[in-house]
GROMACS .gro file of C-alpha atoms in nm:
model
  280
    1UNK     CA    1  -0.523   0.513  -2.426
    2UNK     CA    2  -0.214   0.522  -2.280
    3UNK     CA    3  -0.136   0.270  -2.024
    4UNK     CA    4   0.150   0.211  -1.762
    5UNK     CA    5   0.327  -0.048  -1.548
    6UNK     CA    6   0.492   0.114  -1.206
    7UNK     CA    7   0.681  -0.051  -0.955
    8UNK     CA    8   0.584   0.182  -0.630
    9UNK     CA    9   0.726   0.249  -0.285
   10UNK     CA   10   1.047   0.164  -0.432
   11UNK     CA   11   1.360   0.305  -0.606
   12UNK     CA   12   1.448  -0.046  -0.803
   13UNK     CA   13   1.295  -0.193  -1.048
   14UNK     CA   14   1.087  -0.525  -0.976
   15UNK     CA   15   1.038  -0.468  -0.614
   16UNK     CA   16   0.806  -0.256  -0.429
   17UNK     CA   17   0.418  -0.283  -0.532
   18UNK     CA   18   0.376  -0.287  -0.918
   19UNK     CA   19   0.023  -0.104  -1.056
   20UNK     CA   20  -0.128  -0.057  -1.374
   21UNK     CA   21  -0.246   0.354  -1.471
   22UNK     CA   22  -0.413   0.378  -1.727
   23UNK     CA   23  -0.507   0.737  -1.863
   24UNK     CA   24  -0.857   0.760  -1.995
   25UNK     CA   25  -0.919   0.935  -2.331
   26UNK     CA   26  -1.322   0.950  -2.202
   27UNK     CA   27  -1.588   0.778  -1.942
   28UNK     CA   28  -1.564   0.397  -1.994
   29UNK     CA   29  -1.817   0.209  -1.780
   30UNK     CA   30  -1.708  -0.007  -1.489
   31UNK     CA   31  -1.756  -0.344  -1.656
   32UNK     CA   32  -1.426  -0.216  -1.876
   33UNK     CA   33  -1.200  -0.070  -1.627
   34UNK     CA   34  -1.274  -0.449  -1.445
   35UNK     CA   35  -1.171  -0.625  -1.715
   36UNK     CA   36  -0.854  -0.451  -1.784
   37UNK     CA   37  -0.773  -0.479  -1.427
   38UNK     CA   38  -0.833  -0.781  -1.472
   39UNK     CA   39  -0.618  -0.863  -1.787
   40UNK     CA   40  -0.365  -0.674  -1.616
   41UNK     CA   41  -0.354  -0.880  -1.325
   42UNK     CA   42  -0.201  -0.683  -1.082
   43UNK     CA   43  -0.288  -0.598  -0.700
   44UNK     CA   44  -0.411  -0.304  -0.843
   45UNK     CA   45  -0.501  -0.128  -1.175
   46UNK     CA   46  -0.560   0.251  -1.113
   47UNK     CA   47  -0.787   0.478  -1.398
   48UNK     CA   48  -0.754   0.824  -1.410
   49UNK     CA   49  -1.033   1.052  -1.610
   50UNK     CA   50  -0.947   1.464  -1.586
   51UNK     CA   51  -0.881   1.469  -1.179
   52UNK     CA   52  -1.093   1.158  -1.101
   53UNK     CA   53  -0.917   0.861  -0.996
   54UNK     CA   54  -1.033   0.497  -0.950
   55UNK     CA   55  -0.889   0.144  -0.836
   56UNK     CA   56  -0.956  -0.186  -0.927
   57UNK     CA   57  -0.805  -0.497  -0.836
   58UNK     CA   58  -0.827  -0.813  -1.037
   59UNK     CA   59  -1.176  -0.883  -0.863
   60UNK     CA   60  -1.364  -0.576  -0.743
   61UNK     CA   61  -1.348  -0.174  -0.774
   62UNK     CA   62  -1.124  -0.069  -0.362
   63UNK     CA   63  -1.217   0.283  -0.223
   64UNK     CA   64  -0.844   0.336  -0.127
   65UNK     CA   65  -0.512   0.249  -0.271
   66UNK     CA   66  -0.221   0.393  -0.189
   67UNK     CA   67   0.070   0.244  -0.398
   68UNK     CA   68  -0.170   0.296  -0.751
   69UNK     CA   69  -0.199   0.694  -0.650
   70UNK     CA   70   0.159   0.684  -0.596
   71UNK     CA   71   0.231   0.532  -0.927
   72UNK     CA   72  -0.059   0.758  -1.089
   73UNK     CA   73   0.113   1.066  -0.959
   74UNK     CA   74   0.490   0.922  -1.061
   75UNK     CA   75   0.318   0.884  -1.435
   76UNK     CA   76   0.205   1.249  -1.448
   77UNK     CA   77   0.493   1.362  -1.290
   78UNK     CA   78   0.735   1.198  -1.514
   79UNK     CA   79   0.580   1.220  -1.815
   80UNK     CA   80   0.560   1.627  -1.782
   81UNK     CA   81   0.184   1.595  -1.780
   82UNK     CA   82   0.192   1.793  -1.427
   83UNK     CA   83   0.467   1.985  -1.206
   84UNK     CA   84   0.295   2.101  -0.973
   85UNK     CA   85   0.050   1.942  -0.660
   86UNK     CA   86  -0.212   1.705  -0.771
   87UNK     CA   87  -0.578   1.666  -0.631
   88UNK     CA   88  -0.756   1.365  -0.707
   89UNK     CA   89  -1.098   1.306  -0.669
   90UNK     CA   90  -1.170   0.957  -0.581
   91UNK     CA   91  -1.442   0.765  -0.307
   92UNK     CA   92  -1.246   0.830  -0.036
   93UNK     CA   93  -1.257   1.212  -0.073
   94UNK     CA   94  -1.006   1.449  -0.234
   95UNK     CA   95  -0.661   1.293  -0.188
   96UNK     CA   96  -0.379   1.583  -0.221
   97UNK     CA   97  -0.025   1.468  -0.385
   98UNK     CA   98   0.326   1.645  -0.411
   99UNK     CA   99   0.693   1.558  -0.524
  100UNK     CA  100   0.917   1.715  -0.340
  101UNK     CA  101   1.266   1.866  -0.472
  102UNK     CA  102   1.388   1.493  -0.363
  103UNK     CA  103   1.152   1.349  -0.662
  104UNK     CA  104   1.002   1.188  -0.320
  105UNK     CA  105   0.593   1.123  -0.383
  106UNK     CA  106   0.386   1.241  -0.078
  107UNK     CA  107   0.027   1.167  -0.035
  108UNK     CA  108  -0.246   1.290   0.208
  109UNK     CA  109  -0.482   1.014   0.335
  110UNK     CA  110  -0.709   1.001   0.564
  111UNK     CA  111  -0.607   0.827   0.915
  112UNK     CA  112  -0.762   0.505   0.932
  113UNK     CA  113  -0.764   0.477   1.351
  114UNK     CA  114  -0.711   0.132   1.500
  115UNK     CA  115  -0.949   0.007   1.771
  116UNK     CA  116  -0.889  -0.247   2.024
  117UNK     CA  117  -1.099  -0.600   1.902
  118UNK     CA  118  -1.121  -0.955   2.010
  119UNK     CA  119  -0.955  -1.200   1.828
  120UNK     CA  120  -1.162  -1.336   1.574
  121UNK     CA  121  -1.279  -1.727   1.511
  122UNK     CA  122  -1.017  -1.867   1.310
  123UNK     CA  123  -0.767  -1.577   1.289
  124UNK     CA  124  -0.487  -1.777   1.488
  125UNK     CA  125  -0.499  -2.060   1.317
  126UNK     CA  126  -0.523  -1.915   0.979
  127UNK     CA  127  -0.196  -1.703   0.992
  128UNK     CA  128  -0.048  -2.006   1.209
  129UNK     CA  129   0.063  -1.734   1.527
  130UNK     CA  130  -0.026  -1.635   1.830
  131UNK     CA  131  -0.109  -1.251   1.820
  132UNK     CA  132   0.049  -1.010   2.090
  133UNK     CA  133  -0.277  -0.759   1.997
  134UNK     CA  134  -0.581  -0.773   1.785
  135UNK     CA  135  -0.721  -0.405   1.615
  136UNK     CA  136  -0.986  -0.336   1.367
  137UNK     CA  137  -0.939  -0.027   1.164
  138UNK     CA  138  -1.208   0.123   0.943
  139UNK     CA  139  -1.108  -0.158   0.615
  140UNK     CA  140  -0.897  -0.399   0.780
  141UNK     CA  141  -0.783  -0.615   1.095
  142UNK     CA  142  -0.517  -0.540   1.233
  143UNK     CA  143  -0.246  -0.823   1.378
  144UNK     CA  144   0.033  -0.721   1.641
  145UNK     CA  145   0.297  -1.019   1.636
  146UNK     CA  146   0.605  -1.078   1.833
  147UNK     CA  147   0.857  -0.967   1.594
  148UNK     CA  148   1.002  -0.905   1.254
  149UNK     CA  149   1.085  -1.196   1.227
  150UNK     CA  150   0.778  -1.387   1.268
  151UNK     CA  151   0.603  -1.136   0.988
  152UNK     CA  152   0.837  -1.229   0.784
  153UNK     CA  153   0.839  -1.567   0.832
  154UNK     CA  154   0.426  -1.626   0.794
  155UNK     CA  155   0.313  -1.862   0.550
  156UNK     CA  156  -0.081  -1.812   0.633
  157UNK     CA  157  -0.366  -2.041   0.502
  158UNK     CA  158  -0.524  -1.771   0.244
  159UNK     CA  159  -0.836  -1.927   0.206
  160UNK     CA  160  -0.880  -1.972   0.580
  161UNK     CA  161  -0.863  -1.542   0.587
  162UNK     CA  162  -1.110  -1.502   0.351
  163UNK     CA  163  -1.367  -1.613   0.631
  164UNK     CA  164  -1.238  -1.261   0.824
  165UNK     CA  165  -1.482  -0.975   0.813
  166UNK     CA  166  -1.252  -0.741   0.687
  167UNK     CA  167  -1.117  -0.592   0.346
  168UNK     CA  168  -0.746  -0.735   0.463
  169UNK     CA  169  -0.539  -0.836   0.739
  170UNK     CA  170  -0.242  -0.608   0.849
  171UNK     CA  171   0.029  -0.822   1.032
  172UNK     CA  172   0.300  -0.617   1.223
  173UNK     CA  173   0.559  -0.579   1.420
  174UNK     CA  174   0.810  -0.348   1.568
  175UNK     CA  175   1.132  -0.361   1.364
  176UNK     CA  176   1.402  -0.575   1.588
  177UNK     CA  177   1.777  -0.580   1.484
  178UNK     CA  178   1.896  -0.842   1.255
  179UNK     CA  179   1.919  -0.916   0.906
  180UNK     CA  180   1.747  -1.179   0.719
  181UNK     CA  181   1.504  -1.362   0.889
  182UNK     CA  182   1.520  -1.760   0.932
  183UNK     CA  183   1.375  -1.950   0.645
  184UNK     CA  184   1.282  -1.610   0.375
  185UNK     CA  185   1.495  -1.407   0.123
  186UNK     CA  186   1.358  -1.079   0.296
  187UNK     CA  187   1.571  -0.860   0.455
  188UNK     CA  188   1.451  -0.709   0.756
  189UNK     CA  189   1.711  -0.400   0.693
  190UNK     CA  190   1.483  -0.080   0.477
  191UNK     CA  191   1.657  -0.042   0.094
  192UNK     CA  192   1.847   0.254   0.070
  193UNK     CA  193   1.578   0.524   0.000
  194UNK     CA  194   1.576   0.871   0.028
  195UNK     CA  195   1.432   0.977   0.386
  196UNK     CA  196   1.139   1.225   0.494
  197UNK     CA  197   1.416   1.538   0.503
  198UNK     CA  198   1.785   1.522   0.402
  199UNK     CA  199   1.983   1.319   0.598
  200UNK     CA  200   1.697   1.111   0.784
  201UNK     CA  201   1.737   0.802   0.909
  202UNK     CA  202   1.601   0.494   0.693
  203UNK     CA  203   1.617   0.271   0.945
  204UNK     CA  204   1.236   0.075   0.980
  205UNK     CA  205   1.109   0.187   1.249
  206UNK     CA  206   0.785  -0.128   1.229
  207UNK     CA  207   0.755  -0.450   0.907
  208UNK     CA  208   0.428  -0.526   0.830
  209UNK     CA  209   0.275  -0.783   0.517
  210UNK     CA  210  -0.108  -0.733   0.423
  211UNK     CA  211  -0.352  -1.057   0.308
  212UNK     CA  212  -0.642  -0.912   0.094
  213UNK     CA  213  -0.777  -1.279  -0.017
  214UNK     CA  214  -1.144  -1.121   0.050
  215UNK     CA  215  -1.068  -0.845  -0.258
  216UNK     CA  216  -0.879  -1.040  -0.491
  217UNK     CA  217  -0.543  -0.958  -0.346
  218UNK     CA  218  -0.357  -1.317  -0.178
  219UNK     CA  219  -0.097  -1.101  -0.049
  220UNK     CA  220  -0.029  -0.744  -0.156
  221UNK     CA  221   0.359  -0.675  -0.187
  222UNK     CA  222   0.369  -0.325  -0.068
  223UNK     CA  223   0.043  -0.150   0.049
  224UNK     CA  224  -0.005   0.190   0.090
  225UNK     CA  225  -0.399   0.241   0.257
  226UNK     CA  226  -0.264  -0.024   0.533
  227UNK     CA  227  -0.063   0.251   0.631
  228UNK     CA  228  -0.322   0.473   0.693
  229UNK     CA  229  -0.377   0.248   1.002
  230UNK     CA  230  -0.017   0.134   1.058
  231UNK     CA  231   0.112   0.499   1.134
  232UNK     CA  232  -0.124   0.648   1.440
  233UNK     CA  233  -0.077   0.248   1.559
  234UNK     CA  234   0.262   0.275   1.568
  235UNK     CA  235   0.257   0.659   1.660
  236UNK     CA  236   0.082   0.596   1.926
  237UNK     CA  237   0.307   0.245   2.075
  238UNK     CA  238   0.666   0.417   1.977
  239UNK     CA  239   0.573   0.793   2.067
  240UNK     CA  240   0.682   0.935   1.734
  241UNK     CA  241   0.423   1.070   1.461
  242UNK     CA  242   0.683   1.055   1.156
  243UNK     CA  243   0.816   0.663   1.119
  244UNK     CA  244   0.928   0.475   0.849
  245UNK     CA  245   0.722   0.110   0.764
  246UNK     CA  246   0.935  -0.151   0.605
  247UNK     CA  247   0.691  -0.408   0.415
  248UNK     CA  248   0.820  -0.767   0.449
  249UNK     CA  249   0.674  -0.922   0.116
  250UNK     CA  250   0.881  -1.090  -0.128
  251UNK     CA  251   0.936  -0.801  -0.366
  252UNK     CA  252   0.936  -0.633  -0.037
  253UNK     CA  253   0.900  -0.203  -0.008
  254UNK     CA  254   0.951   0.117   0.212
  255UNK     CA  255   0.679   0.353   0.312
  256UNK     CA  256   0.780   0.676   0.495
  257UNK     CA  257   0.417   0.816   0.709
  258UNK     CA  258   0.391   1.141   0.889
  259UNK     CA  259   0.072   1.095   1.155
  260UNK     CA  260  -0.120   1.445   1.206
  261UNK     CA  261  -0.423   1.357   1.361
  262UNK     CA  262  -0.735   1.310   1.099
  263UNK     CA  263  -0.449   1.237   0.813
  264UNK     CA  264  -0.183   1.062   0.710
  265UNK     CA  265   0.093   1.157   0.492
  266UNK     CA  266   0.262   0.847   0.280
  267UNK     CA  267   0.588   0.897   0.097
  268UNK     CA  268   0.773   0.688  -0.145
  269UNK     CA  269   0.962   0.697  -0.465
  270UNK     CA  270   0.851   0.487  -0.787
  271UNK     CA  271   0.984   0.364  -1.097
  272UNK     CA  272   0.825   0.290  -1.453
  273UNK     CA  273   0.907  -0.055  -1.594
  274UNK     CA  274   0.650  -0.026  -1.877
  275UNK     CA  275   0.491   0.233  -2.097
  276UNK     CA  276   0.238   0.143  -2.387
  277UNK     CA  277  -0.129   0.206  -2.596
  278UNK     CA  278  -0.421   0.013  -2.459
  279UNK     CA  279  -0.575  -0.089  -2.829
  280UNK     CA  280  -0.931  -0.144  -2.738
   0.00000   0.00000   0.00000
């Protein structure tokens, strides 16, 4: 079986959100696909059969993943295995993918809307901030801050979060004008990446980081189903239904959304770092 190593939501080699694909010669039961996930010890490990497409993380089997489809669709794509829109059949529904003549990846997810919630016992202390607003989206929390710079900045107590009732925590932030932020190597500025049309702006428009202790995942360096809930958030705060999320990690990545009501279209570019056989 052939197996893959892809550095998504970027256009650079050992940043954006690595995942493993591997391409299934025939049905393998889920005890395998956990332990290669597993061995491969990655955020996420994505297995694709004919058109059906799961994701595993280290730990458990995730319903959603947007930076493994991305890297799924990149393998097809540039391996000439497929030209041509891709439909994937996975436990969140059919999710439709397209490169576009910019060799930009789009994907079709569903909107995850963001509800208005109480803070939770133990969520201030945990990340160590005071939040400005506290939502809960369909997986996740979701954490408003004060600025870019305070995302960036966070040095949370992980195994304080895993007490949340939530797949992750989103923390977030309306992007403010400067560069690096006090006491991190992250720049606040998006990498130059190729926008939603030619000649759009790349500026961030919101940063974000996601903690996924709960599903294996510490901190996830680029994540694309937080998204899902980032862009009718920030649609609806900044007025605007096509934005551009900068994700404030270490490796650090850019996610381009377009919010149309019940969906959400994700965009990004990818790059393959590793290609191999899976001798098993």
């Amino acid at each position: 079986m052939r197996l893959f190593t892809v550095d998504a939501f970027t256009g650079t080699a050992f940043k954006g959100n690595p995942a493993a694909v591997c391409l299934l010669d025939s049905p393998v039961t889920d005890r395998w696909m956990q332990s290669v996930a597993a061995e491969m010890n990655l955020s996420e490990t994505a297995f694709l059969l004919g058109d059906s497409l799961r994701w595993f993380t280290p730990a458990v089997e995730v319903t959603l993943c947007g930076h493994a489809t991305l890297a799924t669709a990149h393998v097809l794509y540039s391996t000439g295995a497929a030209t041509g829109p891709l439909e994937f059949r996975t436990a969140s529904g059919t999710l439709t993918v397209n490169r576009r003549p910019d060799n930009m990846i789009t994907m079709d997810f569903p909107a995850k809307e963001v509800t208005s919630a109480t803070v939770p016992r133990g969520l201030e202390k945990a990340l160590g901030v005071t939040p400005v607003r506290v939502g809960k989206s369909q997986l996740d929390l979701l954490v408003e801050v004060d600025s870019a710079e305070t995302v960036a900045a966070l040095t949370p107590d992980i195994p304080a979060l895993t007490a949340l009732d939530a797949r992750g925590i989103i923390v977030t932030a309306p992007k403010t004008d400067t560069g690096t932020a006090a006491g991190t190597d992250t720049k606040l500025d998006a990498e130059p990446v190729a926008g939603p049309a030619a000649g759009a702006d790349t500026e961030p428009d919101f940063v974000s980081r996601f903690f996924a202790p709960n599903v294996g995942v510490p901190e996830d360096p680029v994540t694309g189903s937080a998204h899902c809930a980032l862009a009718p958030y920030w649609a609806d705060r900044l007025g605007r239904t096509s934005l551009v999320g900068a994700q404030l990690s270490k490796r650090g990545g850019i996610v381009h959304v377009t919010y149309t009501g019940e969906r959400v279209h994700l965009a990004g570019q990818a790059v393959t770092v590793i290609s191999g056989t899976l001798h098993l």
